[in-house]
Short mmCIF file of C-alpha atoms and ligand atoms in Angstrom, two decimals:
data_model
loop_
_atom_site.label_atom_id
_atom_site.label_comp_id
_atom_site.label_asym_id
_atom_site.label_seq_id
_atom_site.Cartn_x
_atom_site.Cartn_y
_atom_site.Cartn_z
CA UNK A 1 120.28 90.65 97.75
CA UNK A 2 118.53 93.58 96.10
CA UNK A 3 115.88 95.54 97.91
CA UNK A 4 113.59 98.23 96.61
CA UNK A 5 112.42 100.75 99.18
CA UNK A 6 109.35 102.82 98.32
CA UNK A 7 109.02 105.67 100.78
CA UNK A 8 107.92 109.24 100.14
CA UNK A 9 109.17 110.83 103.34
CA UNK A 10 112.69 112.02 102.40
CA UNK A 11 114.26 111.47 105.81
CA UNK A 12 112.73 108.05 106.32
CA UNK A 13 113.69 106.98 102.80
CA UNK A 14 117.30 108.07 103.18
CA UNK A 15 117.50 106.44 106.59
CA UNK A 16 116.17 103.14 105.23
CA UNK A 17 118.50 103.19 102.24
CA UNK A 18 121.52 103.94 104.41
CA UNK A 19 120.65 101.39 107.09
CA UNK A 20 119.85 98.59 104.68
CA UNK A 21 122.97 99.28 102.63
CA UNK A 22 125.02 99.07 105.80
CA UNK A 23 123.29 95.78 106.56
CA UNK A 24 124.69 94.39 103.32
CA UNK A 25 121.80 94.84 100.89
CA UNK A 26 121.88 96.56 97.53
CA UNK A 27 119.17 99.20 97.83
CA UNK A 28 117.20 101.27 95.36
CA UNK A 29 114.89 103.98 96.61
CA UNK A 30 111.69 105.20 94.98
CA UNK A 31 109.90 108.26 96.38
CA UNK A 32 106.49 107.68 94.81
CA UNK A 33 104.25 104.66 94.25
CA UNK A 34 104.36 105.15 90.50
CA UNK A 35 108.16 105.18 90.44
CA UNK A 36 108.23 102.22 92.80
CA UNK A 37 105.96 100.16 90.59
CA UNK A 38 107.94 101.08 87.52
CA UNK A 39 111.22 100.04 89.10
CA UNK A 40 109.71 96.89 90.58
CA UNK A 41 108.32 95.69 87.28
CA UNK A 42 111.39 96.68 85.24
CA UNK A 43 113.96 95.16 87.54
CA UNK A 44 114.39 91.99 89.56
CA UNK A 45 114.34 92.67 93.28
CA UNK A 46 114.51 90.07 96.01
CA UNK A 47 112.20 92.09 98.23
CA UNK A 48 110.24 95.33 98.31
CA UNK A 49 109.79 97.49 101.39
CA UNK A 50 106.66 99.43 100.62
CA UNK A 51 105.20 102.36 102.51
CA UNK A 52 101.38 102.29 102.46
CA UNK A 53 100.71 106.02 102.57
CA UNK A 54 102.18 107.38 99.37
CA UNK A 55 101.03 110.37 97.31
CA UNK A 56 99.18 109.49 94.12
CA UNK A 57 99.37 105.73 93.91
CA UNK A 58 99.37 104.29 97.43
CA UNK A 59 101.06 101.12 98.62
CA UNK A 60 97.92 99.06 98.20
CA UNK A 61 97.53 100.03 94.58
CA UNK A 62 101.20 99.34 93.99
CA UNK A 63 101.00 95.82 95.42
CA UNK A 64 97.77 95.12 93.57
CA UNK A 65 99.34 96.11 90.26
CA UNK A 66 102.59 94.37 91.08
CA UNK A 67 100.88 91.07 91.85
CA UNK A 68 99.53 90.86 88.32
CA UNK A 69 103.04 90.10 87.12
CA UNK A 70 105.40 89.65 90.07
CA UNK A 71 105.67 87.52 93.16
CA UNK A 72 108.43 89.51 94.82
CA UNK A 73 107.95 89.47 98.60
CA UNK A 74 106.50 92.74 99.88
CA UNK A 75 106.90 94.09 103.39
CA UNK A 76 104.43 96.86 104.11
CA UNK A 77 105.23 99.78 106.33
CA UNK A 78 102.07 101.16 107.86
CA UNK A 79 101.67 104.30 109.91
CA UNK A 80 98.41 103.13 111.43
CA UNK A 81 98.15 100.13 113.63
CA UNK A 82 94.93 99.02 112.05
CA UNK A 83 93.74 95.43 111.71
CA UNK A 84 91.54 96.16 108.71
CA UNK A 85 94.52 97.67 106.91
CA UNK A 86 96.51 94.60 107.73
CA UNK A 87 93.87 92.22 106.42
CA UNK A 88 93.40 94.31 103.30
CA UNK A 89 97.12 94.34 102.64
CA UNK A 90 97.48 90.62 103.14
CA UNK A 91 94.58 89.97 100.80
CA UNK A 92 96.16 92.15 98.16
CA UNK A 93 99.34 90.15 98.42
CA UNK A 94 101.61 91.72 101.01
CA UNK A 95 103.83 89.21 102.79
CA UNK A 96 104.47 91.00 106.05
CA UNK A 97 103.83 94.19 107.98
CA UNK A 98 105.67 96.57 110.14
CA UNK A 99 103.94 99.39 111.98
CA UNK A 100 105.76 102.71 112.21
CA UNK A 101 107.70 103.60 114.23
CA UNK A 102 109.70 100.38 114.32
CA UNK A 103 113.15 99.37 115.48
CA UNK A 104 115.53 99.08 112.56
CA UNK A 105 116.77 95.71 113.84
CA UNK A 106 113.18 94.46 113.64
CA UNK A 107 112.95 95.52 110.00
CA UNK A 108 116.16 93.71 109.12
CA UNK A 109 114.99 90.59 110.97
CA UNK A 110 111.68 90.59 109.05
CA UNK A 111 113.48 91.13 105.76
CA UNK A 112 115.82 88.22 106.42
CA UNK A 113 112.88 85.97 107.32
CA UNK A 114 111.04 86.88 104.13
CA UNK A 115 114.14 86.35 102.02
CA UNK A 116 114.68 82.93 103.55
CA UNK A 117 111.09 82.02 102.85
CA UNK A 118 111.33 83.11 99.22
CA UNK A 119 108.46 84.42 97.18
CA UNK A 120 105.25 82.92 98.39
CA UNK A 121 102.30 84.40 96.69
CA UNK A 122 99.35 84.91 98.96
CA UNK A 123 97.04 82.26 97.65
CA UNK A 124 93.51 83.22 96.77
CA UNK A 125 92.27 79.76 97.54
CA UNK A 126 93.33 77.44 100.30
CA UNK A 127 92.41 73.79 100.65
CA UNK A 128 92.93 71.70 103.74
CA UNK A 129 91.32 68.26 103.67
CA UNK A 130 87.65 68.95 102.87
CA UNK A 131 87.91 72.62 103.84
CA UNK A 132 88.06 75.28 101.18
CA UNK A 133 88.80 78.92 101.84
CA UNK A 134 88.17 81.47 99.14
CA UNK A 135 90.23 84.36 100.44
CA UNK A 136 88.90 87.06 98.14
CA UNK A 137 85.26 86.15 98.62
CA UNK A 138 85.88 85.34 102.29
CA UNK A 139 83.95 82.14 101.85
CA UNK A 140 84.62 79.00 103.82
CA UNK A 141 83.19 75.57 103.11
CA UNK A 142 83.69 72.09 104.46
CA UNK A 143 82.58 69.23 102.31
CA UNK A 144 80.90 71.83 100.14
CA UNK A 145 78.85 73.15 103.07
CA UNK A 146 79.04 76.89 103.62
CA UNK A 147 80.31 78.04 107.03
CA UNK A 148 79.56 81.61 108.09
CA UNK A 149 82.31 83.35 110.01
CA UNK A 150 82.68 86.81 111.51
CA UNK A 151 85.50 88.93 110.03
CA UNK A 152 87.72 88.18 113.04
CA UNK A 153 87.01 84.46 112.83
CA UNK A 154 87.83 84.57 109.15
CA UNK A 155 91.08 86.43 109.80
CA UNK A 156 92.03 83.86 112.41
CA UNK A 157 91.21 80.89 110.18
CA UNK A 158 93.00 82.50 107.26
CA UNK A 159 96.14 82.98 109.32
CA UNK A 160 96.09 79.39 110.58
CA UNK A 161 95.38 78.02 107.10
CA UNK A 162 98.02 80.11 105.40
CA UNK A 163 100.58 78.71 107.74
CA UNK A 164 99.12 75.24 108.01
CA UNK A 165 101.31 72.72 109.76
CA UNK A 166 103.08 75.51 111.61
CA UNK A 167 102.49 75.96 115.34
CA UNK A 168 101.41 79.56 115.92
CA UNK A 169 101.83 80.98 119.39
CA UNK A 170 99.03 82.88 121.07
CA UNK A 171 101.03 86.08 121.05
CA UNK A 172 101.76 85.76 117.33
CA UNK A 173 98.08 85.16 116.62
CA UNK A 174 97.14 88.09 118.85
CA UNK A 175 99.53 90.40 117.05
CA UNK A 176 98.48 89.30 113.57
CA UNK A 177 94.74 89.17 114.05
CA UNK A 178 94.08 91.69 116.83
CA UNK A 179 97.16 93.81 116.61
CA UNK A 180 97.84 93.22 120.27
CA UNK A 181 101.38 92.88 121.40
CA UNK A 182 101.04 91.88 125.00
CA UNK A 183 100.93 88.35 126.26
CA UNK A 184 98.48 89.21 129.01
CA UNK A 185 95.55 89.48 126.63
CA UNK A 186 96.11 86.32 124.68
CA UNK A 187 93.15 84.73 126.43
CA UNK A 188 91.23 86.48 123.67
CA UNK A 189 92.89 84.06 121.29
CA UNK A 190 91.73 80.98 123.20
CA UNK A 191 88.16 82.25 123.25
CA UNK A 192 88.25 83.02 119.53
CA UNK A 193 89.77 79.66 118.66
CA UNK A 194 87.06 77.93 120.67
CA UNK A 195 84.37 79.81 118.72
CA UNK A 196 86.07 79.08 115.44
CA UNK A 197 86.32 75.40 116.26
CA UNK A 198 82.65 75.25 117.11
CA UNK A 199 81.94 76.43 113.58
CA UNK A 200 84.56 74.71 111.47
CA UNK A 201 85.44 71.54 113.38
CA UNK A 202 82.70 70.47 115.77
CA UNK A 203 80.28 69.03 113.25
CA UNK A 204 82.97 67.22 111.29
CA UNK A 205 84.72 63.96 112.18
CA UNK A 206 88.07 65.16 110.93
CA UNK A 207 89.42 67.91 113.19
CA UNK A 208 91.68 70.47 111.59
CA UNK A 209 92.54 72.86 114.44
CA UNK A 210 94.78 71.35 117.09
CA UNK A 211 96.05 72.69 120.41
CA UNK A 212 99.65 72.24 121.41
CA UNK A 213 99.67 72.70 125.13
CA UNK A 214 101.85 75.61 126.18
CA UNK A 215 102.78 76.36 122.57
CA UNK A 216 99.77 77.47 120.63
CA UNK A 217 97.63 76.27 117.77
CA UNK A 218 98.17 74.52 114.50
CA UNK A 219 95.84 73.87 111.62
CA UNK A 220 96.55 70.70 109.73
CA UNK A 221 94.89 67.66 108.25
CA UNK A 222 96.18 64.83 110.38
CA UNK A 223 95.79 61.25 109.26
CA1 CA B 1 104.39 107.86 103.56
#
């Protein structure tokens, strides 16, 4: 498996290259966004580990350019633990995130998960039963009727829809949508799901968001 690491900090880049090589990957390292993009488009990588804060062309620009031609999975490394960054990155086509500093084992685990999943391009349009989600325009409709959501509600719905049919735990939702990593605050998730349901499910006979007691939530069109 070939991995491209794009990281401008010399120490961090060397550390990533060494660690990933020792984990059995074939690793190329680019120190700038421009070099990274060039390598990524010229060569076939199974995955790209991409730092967001890069001089010149940043990680966002790289992924935006890359997605015009390539569907290689991209794992973003962000220095800031910022939800807006996360949403922006996902919209541009990143597949996963890791906030610095991270445990190396966590990085390898995420890489293996992404490689197993294969290249899944972040879809710009999602359809579940009569629901349509236009990710770029952040527009949601059911049966052609427009539904207005707050940014957080949209992020939550987008996450559920992207992974439709998959049961998402409260802590996973909390970490993806609110950037919270503690189980104690996952009540926030229940409240948000309730609000989201009131908007996207209540008025419609076919319910799309389902609760799995003790496990979490799943969005799917059940017969
Ligand atoms: Ca950097």
